[in-house]
PDB file of C-alpha atoms in Angstrom:
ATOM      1  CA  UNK A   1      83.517  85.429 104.145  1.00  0.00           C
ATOM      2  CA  UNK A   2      86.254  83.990 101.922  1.00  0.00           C
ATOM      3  CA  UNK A   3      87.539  80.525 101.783  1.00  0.00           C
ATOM      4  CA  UNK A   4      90.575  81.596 104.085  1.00  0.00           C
ATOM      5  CA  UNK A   5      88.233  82.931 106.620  1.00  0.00           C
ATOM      6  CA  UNK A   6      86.307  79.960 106.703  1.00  0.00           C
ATOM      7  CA  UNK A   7      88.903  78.101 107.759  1.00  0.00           C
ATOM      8  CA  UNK A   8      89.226  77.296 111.231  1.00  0.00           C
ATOM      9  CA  UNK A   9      93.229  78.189 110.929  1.00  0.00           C
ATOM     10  CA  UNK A  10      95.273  77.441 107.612  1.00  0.00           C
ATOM     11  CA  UNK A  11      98.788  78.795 106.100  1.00  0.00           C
ATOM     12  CA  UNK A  12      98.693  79.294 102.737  1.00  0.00           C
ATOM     13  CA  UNK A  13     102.304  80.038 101.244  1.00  0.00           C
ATOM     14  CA  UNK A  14     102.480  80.803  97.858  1.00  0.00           C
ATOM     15  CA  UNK A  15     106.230  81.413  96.250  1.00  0.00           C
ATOM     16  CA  UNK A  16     106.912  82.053  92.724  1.00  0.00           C
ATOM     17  CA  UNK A  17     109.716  82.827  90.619  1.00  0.00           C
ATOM     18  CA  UNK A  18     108.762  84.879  87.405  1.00  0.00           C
ATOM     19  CA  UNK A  19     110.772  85.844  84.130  1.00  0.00           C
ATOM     20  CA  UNK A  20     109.393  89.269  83.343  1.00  0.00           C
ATOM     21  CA  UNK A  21     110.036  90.050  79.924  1.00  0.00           C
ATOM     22  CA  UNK A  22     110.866  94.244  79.465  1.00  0.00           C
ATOM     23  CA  UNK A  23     111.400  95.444  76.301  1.00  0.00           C
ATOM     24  CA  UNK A  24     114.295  97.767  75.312  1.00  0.00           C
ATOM     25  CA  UNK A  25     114.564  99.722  72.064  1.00  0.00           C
ATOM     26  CA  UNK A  26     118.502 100.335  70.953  1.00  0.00           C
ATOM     27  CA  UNK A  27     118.873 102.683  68.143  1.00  0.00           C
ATOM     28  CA  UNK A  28     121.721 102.447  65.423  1.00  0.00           C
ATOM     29  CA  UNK A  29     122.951 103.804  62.161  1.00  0.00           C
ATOM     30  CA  UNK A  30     119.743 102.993  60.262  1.00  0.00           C
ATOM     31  CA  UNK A  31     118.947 100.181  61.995  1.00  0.00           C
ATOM     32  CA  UNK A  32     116.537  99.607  65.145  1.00  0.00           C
ATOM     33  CA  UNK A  33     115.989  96.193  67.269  1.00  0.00           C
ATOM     34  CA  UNK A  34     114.449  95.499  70.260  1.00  0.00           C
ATOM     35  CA  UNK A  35     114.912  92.345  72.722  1.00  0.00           C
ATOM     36  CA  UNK A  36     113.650  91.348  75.805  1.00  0.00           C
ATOM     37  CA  UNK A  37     115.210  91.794  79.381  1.00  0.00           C
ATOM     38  CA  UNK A  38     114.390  89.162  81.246  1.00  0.00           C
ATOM     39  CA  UNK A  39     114.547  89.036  84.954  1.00  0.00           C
ATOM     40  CA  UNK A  40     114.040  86.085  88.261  1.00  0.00           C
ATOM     41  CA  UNK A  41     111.567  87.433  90.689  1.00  0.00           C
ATOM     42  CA  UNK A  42     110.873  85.870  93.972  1.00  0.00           C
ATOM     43  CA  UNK A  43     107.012  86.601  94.959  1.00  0.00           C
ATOM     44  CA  UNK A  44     105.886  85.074  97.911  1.00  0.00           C
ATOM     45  CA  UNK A  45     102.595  85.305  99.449  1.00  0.00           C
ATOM     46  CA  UNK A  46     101.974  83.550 102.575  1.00  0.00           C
ATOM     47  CA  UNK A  47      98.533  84.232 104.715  1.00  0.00           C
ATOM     48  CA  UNK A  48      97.028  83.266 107.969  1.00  0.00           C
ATOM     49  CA  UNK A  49      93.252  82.892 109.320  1.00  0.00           C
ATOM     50  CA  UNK A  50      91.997  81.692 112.460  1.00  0.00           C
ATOM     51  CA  UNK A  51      88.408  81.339 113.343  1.00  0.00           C
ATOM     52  CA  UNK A  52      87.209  82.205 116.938  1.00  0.00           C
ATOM     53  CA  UNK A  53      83.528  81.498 117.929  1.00  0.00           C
ATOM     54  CA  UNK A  54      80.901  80.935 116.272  1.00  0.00           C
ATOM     55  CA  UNK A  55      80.758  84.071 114.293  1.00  0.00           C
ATOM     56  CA  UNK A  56      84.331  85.955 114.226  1.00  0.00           C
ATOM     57  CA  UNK A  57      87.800  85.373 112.407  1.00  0.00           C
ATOM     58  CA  UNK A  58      91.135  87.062 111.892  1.00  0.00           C
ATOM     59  CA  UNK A  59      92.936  86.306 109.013  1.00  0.00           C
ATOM     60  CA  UNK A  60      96.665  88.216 108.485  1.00  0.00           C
ATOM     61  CA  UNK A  61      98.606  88.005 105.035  1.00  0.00           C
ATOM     62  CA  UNK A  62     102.107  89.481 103.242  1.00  0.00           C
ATOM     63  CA  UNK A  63     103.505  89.752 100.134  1.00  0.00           C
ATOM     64  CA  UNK A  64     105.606  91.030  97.552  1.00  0.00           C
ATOM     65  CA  UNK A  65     104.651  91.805  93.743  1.00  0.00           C
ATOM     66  CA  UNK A  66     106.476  93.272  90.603  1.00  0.00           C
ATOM     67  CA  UNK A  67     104.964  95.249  87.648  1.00  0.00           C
ATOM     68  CA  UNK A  68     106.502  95.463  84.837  1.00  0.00           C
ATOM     69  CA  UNK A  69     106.661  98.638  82.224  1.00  0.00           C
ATOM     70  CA  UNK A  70     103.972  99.148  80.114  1.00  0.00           C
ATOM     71  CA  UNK A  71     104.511  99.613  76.395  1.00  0.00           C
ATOM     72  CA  UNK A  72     102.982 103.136  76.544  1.00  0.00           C
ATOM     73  CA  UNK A  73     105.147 103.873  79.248  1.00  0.00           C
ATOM     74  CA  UNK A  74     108.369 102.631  77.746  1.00  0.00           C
ATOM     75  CA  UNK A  75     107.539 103.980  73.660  1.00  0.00           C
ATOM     76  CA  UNK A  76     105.019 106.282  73.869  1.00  0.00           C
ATOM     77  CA  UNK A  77     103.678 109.919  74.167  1.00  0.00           C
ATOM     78  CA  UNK A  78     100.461 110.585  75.669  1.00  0.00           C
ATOM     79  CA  UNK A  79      98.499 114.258  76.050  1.00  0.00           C
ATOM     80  CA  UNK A  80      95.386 114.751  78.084  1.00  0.00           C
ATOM     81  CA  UNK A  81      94.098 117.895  77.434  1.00  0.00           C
ATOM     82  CA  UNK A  82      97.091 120.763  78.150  1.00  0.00           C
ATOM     83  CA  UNK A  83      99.285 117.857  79.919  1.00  0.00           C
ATOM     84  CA  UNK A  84     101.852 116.055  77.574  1.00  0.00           C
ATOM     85  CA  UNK A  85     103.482 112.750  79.077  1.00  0.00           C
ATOM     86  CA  UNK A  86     106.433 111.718  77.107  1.00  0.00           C
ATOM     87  CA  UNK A  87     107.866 107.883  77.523  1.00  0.00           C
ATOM     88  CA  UNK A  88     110.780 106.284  79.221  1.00  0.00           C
ATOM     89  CA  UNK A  89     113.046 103.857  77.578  1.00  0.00           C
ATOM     90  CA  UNK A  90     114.793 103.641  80.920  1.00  0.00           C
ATOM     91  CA  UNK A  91     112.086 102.076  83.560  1.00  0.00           C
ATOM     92  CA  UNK A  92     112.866 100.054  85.518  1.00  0.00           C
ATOM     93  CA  UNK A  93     110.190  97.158  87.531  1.00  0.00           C
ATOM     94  CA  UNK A  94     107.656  98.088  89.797  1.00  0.00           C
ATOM     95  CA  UNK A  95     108.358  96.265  93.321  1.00  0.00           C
ATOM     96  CA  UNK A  96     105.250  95.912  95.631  1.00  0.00           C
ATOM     97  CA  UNK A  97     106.130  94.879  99.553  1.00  0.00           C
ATOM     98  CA  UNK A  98     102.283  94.743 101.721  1.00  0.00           C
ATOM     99  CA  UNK A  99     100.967  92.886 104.627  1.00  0.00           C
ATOM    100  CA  UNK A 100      97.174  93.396 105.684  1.00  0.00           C
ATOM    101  CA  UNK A 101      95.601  92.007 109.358  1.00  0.00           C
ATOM    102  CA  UNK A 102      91.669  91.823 109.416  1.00  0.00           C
ATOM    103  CA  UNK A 103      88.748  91.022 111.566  1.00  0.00           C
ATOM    104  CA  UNK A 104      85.708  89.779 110.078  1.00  0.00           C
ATOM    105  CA  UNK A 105      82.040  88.392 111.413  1.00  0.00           C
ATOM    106  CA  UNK A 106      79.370  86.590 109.333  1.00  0.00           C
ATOM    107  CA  UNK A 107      75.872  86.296 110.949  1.00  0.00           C
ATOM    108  CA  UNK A 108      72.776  85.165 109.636  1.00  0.00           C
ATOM    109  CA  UNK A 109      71.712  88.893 108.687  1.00  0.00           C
ATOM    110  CA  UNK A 110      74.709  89.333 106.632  1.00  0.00           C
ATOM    111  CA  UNK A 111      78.831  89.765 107.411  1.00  0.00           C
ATOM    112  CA  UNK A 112      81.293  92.537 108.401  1.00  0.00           C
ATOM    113  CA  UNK A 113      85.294  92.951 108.012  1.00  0.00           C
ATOM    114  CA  UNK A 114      87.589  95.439 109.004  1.00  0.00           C
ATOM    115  CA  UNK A 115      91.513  95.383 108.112  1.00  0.00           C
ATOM    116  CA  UNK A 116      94.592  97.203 108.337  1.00  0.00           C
ATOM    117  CA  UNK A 117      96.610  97.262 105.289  1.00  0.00           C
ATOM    118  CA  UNK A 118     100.216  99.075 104.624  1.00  0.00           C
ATOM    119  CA  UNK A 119     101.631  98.743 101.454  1.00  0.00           C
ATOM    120  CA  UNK A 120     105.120  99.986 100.094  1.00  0.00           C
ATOM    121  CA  UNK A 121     106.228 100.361  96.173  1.00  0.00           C
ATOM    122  CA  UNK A 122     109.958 100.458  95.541  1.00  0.00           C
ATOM    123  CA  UNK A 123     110.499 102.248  91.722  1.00  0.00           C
ATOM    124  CA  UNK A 124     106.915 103.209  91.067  1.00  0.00           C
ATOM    125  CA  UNK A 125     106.339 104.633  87.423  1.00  0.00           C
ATOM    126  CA  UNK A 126     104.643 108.190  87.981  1.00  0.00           C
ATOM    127  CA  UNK A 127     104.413 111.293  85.480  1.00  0.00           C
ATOM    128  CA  UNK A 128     106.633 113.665  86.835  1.00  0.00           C
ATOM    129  CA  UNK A 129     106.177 117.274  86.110  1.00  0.00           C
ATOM    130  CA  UNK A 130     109.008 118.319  84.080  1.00  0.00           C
ATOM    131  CA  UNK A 131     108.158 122.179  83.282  1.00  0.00           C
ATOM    132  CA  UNK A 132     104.505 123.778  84.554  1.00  0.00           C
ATOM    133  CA  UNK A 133     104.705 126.585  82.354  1.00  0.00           C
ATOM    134  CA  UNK A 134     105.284 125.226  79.240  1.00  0.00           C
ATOM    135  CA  UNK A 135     102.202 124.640  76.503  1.00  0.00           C
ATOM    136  CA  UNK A 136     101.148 122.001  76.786  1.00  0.00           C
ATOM    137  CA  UNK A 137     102.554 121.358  80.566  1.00  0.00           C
ATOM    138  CA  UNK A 138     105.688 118.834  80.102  1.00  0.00           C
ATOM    139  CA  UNK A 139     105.466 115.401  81.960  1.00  0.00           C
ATOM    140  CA  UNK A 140     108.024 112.746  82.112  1.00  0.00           C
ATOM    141  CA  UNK A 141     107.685 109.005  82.911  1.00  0.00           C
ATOM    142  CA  UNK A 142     110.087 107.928  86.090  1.00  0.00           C
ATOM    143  CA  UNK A 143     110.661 105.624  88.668  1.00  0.00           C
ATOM    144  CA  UNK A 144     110.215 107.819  92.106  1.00  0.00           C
ATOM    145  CA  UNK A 145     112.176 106.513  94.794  1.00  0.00           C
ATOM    146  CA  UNK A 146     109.304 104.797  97.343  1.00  0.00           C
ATOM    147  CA  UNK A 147     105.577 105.254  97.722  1.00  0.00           C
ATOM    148  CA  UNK A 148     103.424 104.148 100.720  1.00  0.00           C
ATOM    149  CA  UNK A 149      99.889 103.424 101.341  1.00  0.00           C
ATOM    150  CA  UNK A 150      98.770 102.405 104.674  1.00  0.00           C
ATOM    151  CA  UNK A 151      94.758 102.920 106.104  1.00  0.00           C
ATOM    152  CA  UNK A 152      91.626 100.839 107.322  1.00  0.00           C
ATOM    153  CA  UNK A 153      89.063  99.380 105.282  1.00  0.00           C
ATOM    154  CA  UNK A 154      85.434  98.164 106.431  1.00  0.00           C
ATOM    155  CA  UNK A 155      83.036  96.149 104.036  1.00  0.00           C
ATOM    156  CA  UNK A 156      79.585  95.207 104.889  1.00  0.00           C
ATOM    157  CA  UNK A 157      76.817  92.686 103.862  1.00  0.00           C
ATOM    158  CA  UNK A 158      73.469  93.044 105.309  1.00  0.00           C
ATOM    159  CA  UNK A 159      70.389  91.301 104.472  1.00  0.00           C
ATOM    160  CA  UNK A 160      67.767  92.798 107.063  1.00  0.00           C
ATOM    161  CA  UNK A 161      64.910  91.546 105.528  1.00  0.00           C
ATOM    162  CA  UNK A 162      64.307  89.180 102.871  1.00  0.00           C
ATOM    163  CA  UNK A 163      63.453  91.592  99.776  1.00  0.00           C
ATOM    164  CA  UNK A 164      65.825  94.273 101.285  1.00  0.00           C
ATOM    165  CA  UNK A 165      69.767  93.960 100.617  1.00  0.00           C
ATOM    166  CA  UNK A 166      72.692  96.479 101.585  1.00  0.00           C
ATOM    167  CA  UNK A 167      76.494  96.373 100.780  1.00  0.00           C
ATOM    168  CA  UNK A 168      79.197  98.916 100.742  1.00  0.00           C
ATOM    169  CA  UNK A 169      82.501 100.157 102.530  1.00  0.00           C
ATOM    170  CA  UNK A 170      84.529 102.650 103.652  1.00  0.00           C
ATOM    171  CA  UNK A 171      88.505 103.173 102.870  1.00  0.00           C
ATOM    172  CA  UNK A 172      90.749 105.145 104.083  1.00  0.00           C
ATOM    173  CA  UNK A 173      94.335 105.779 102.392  1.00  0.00           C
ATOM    174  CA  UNK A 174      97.253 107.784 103.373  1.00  0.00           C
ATOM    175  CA  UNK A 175      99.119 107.610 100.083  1.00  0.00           C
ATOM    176  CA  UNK A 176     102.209 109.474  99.567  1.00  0.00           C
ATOM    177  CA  UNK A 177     105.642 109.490  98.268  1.00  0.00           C
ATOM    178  CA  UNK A 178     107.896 108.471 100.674  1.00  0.00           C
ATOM    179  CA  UNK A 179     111.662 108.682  99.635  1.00  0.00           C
ATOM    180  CA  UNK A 180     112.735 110.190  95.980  1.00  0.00           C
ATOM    181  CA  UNK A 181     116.354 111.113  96.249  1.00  0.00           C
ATOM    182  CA  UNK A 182     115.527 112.695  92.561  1.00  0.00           C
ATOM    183  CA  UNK A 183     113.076 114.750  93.261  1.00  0.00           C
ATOM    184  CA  UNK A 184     112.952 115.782  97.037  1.00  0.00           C
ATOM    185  CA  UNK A 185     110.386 118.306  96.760  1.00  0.00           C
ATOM    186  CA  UNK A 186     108.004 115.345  95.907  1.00  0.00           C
ATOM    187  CA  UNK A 187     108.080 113.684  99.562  1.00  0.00           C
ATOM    188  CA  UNK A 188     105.423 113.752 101.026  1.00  0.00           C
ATOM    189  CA  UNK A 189     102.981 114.671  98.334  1.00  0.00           C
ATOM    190  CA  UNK A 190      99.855 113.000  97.891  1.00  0.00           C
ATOM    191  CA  UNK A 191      99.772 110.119  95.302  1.00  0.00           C
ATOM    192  CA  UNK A 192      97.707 111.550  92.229  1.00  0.00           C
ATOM    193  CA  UNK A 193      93.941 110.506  92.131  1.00  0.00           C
ATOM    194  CA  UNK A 194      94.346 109.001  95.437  1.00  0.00           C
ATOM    195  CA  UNK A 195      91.158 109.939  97.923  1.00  0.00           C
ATOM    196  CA  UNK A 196      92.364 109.641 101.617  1.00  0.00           C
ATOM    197  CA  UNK A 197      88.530 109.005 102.070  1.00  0.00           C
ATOM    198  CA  UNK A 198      85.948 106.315 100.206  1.00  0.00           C
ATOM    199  CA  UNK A 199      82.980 105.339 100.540  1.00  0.00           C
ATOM    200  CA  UNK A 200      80.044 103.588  98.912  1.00  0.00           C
ATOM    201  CA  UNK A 201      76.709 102.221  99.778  1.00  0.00           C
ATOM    202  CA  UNK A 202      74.116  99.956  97.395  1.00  0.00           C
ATOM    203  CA  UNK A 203      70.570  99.098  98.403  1.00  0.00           C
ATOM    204  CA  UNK A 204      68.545  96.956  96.563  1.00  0.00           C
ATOM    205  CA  UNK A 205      64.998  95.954  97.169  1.00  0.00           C
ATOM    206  CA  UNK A 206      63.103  93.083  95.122  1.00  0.00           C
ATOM    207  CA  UNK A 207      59.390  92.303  95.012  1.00  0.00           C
ATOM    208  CA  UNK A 208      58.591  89.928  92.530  1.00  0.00           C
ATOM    209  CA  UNK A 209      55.108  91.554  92.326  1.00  0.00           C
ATOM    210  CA  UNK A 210      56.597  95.298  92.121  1.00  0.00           C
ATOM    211  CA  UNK A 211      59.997  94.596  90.365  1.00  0.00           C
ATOM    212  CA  UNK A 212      63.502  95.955  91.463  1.00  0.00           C
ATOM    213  CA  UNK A 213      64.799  99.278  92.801  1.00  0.00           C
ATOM    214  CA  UNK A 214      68.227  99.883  93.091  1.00  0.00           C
ATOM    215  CA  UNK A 215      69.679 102.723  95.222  1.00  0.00           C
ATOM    216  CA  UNK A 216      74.329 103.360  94.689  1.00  0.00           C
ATOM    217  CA  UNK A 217      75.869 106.115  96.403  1.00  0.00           C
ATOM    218  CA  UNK A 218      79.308 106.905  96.341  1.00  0.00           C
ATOM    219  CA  UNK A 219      81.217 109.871  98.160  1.00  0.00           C
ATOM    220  CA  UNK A 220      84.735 110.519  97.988  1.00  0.00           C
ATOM    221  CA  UNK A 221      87.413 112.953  99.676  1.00  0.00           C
ATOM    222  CA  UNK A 222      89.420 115.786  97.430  1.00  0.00           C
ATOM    223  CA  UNK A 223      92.672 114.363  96.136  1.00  0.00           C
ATOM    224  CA  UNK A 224      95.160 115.546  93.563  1.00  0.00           C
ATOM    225  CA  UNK A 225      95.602 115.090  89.474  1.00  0.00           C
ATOM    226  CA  UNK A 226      99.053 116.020  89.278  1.00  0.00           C
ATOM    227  CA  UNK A 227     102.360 114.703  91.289  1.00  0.00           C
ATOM    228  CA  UNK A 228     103.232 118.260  92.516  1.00  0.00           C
ATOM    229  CA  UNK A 229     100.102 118.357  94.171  1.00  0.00           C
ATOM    230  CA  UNK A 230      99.703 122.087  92.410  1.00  0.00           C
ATOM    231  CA  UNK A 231      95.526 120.783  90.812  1.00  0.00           C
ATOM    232  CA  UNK A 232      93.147 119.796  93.380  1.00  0.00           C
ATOM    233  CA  UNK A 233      90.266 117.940  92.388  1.00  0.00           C
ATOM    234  CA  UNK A 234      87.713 118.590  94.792  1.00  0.00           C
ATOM    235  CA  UNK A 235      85.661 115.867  97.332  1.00  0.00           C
ATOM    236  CA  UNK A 236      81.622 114.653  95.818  1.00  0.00           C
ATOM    237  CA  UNK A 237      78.853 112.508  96.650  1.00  0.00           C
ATOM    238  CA  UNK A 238      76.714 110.989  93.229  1.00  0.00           C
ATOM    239  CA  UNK A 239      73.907 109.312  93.490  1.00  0.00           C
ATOM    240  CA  UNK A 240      72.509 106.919  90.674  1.00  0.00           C
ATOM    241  CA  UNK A 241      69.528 104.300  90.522  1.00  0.00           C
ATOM    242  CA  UNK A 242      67.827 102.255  88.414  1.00  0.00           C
ATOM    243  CA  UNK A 243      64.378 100.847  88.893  1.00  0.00           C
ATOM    244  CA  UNK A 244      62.932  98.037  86.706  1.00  0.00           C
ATOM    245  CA  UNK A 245      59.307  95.673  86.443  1.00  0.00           C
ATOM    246  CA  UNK A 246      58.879  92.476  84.634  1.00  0.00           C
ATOM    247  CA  UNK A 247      55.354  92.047  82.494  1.00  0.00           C
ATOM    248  CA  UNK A 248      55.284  88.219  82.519  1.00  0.00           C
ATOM    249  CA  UNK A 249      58.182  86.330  81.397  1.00  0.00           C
ATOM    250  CA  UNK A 250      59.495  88.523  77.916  1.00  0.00           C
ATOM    251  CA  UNK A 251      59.043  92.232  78.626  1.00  0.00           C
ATOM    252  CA  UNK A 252      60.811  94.328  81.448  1.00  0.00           C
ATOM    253  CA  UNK A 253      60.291  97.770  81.290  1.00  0.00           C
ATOM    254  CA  UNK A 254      63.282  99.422  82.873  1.00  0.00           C
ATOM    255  CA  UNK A 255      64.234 103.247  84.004  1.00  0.00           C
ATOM    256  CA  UNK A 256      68.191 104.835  85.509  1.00  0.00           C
ATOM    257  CA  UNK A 257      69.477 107.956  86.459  1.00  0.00           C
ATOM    258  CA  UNK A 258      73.155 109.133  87.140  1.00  0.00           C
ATOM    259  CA  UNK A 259      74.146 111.797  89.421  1.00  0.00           C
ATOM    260  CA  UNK A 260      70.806 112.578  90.371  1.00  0.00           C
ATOM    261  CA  UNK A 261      71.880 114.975  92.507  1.00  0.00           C
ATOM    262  CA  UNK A 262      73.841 117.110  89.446  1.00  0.00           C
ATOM    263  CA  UNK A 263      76.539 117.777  91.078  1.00  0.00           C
ATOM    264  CA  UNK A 264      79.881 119.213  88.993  1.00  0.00           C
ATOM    265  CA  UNK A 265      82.268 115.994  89.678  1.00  0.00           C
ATOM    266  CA  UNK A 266      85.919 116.823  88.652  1.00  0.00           C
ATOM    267  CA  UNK A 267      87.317 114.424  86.927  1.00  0.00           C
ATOM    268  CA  UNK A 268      90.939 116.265  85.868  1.00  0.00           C
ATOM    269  CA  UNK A 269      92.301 119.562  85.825  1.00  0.00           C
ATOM    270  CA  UNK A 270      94.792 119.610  83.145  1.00  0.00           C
ATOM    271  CA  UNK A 271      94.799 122.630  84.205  1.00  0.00           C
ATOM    272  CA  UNK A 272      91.668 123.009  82.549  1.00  0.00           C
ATOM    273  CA  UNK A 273      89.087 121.529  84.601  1.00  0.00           C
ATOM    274  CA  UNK A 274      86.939 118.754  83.024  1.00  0.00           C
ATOM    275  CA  UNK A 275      83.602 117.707  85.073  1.00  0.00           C
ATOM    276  CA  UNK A 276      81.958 114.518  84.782  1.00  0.00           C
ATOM    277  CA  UNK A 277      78.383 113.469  83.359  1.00  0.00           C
ATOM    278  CA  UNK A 278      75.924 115.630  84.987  1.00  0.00           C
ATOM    279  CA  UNK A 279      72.741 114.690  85.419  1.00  0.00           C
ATOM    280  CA  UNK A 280      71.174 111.613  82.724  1.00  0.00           C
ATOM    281  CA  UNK A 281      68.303 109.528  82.925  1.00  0.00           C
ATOM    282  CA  UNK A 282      66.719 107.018  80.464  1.00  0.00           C
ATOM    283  CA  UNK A 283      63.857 104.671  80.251  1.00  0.00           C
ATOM    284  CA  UNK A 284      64.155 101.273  78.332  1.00  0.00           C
ATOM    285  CA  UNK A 285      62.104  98.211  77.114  1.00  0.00           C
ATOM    286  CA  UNK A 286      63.837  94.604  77.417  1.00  0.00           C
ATOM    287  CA  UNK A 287      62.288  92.068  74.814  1.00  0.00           C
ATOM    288  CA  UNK A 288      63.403  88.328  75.539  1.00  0.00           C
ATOM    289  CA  UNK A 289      64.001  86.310  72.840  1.00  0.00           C
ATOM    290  CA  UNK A 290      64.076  82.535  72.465  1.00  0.00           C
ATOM    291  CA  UNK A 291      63.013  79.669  75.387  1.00  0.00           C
ATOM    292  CA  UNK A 292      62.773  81.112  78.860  1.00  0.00           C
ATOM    293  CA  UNK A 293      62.798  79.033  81.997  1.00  0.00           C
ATOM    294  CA  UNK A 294      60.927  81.896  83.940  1.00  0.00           C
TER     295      UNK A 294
END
């Protein structure tokens, strides 16, 4: 667990104020300046753990966040495949409000937490879809009116033997616009590239004898790659591992695979669909150079 869950019951405020610089372009008669716009943020962070037990804690925690425009965002055009995001000289600053409450228990064999996290954004920048039928599809750079994320996360550590070790989690998001007085027919959408479901799994195993095996899995809900929710990108599961055996202290010989499985990942739809790496594997030799302490 972390150093706040360790404690036996601490409050840990944190309050800043922040200049944060954003960068506006003015054109003129042959001339063109920029200067900086700078602006007093108040971001305070203030969290709470108590421990219970010999093995449990709850911890609770709140804050508030800005982000700033990006460059890119502010200047320039961007085009992924058939999609063509121009900039935004007007954006305004990203505000993040968020609490989280969790449980967590550490054991011998390894530890467990579960929270509860909701999470609002006031302005967020998104690419909004200007006109669908144009070629290439027309996106614009704007500050929607609110976005929320709320859900449950669980995390695990488990060491049930001493060669074998497991970690992973589950996450659930319900991400979605919220309020948009600009665009109505965006409430309620999906946020893009947002998976209500997550989840991933790693096993390793170690014999010093053998070598090293390493097992990740990862499976993920369908979710959305455009704001209008018009391209779904469908739900996968990819497995990859990588296996590896030392001969004495300078040579490891060394194999992986990705997406052992093959399965067709979608990684955008633009509207084109693009798919991710299928299948790969390789096989390696690692030389050590130079004084080893092995």
């Amino acid at each position: 667990m972390d150093a706040d869950r360790r404690r036996p019951h601490g409050l840990v405020p944190e309050l800043r104020r922040t200049e944060a610089p954003v960068e506006r372009n003015h054109l003129g008669a042959g001339s063109h300046t920029t200067h900086a716009v700078r602006q007093r943020l108040f971001n305070p962070r203030v969290g709470l753990s108590r421990k219970f037990m010999e093995h449990w804690a709850v911890s609770a925690s709140g804050f508030r966040a800005f982000r700033a425009p990006s460059p890119n965002e502010l200047y320039r055009s961007t085009q992924v495949g058939n999609q063509l995001t121009l900039p935004n000289a007007n954006l305004h600053i990203e505000r993040a409000t968020g609490w989280e409450a969790g449980l967590a228990s550490e054991h011998h064999w390894g530890s467990i937490r579960s929270s509860y996290f909701l999470t609002q954004v006031n302005r967020p920048i998104d690419a909004v879809t200007t006109n669908p039928n144009s070629s290439p599809i027309m996106l614009l750079r704007e500050n929607l009116g609110q976005i929320e994320s709320r859900g449950v996360s669980l995390d695990y550590e488990l060491a049930p033997l001493r060669w074998l070790a497991v970690d992973g989690g589950y996450q659930y998001a319900h991400a979605t616009v919220t309020n948009d007085s600009q665009t109505p027919a965006l409430v309620g959408n999906w946020i893009p590239e947002v998976a209500r479901n997550l989840a991933t799994m790693n096993v390793r195993a170690f014999r010093p004898k053998l070598g090293t095996v390493n097992l990740q899995g990862r499976l993920s809900g369908h979710q959305y790659d455009d704001d209008a929710n018009a391209y779904l990108l469908h739900g996968y599961f990819r497995l990859d591992a990588y296996a590896s055996h030392d001969f004495g202290k300078r040579f490891q010989v060394f194999t992986a695979g990705e997406n052992l499985l093959d399965r067709q990942i979608e990684d955008s739809k633009t509207p084109t669909t693009t798919l991710g790496m299928p299948r790969v594997a390789r096989v390696g030799l690692l030389v050590r150079l130079g004084a080893t302490s092995r």
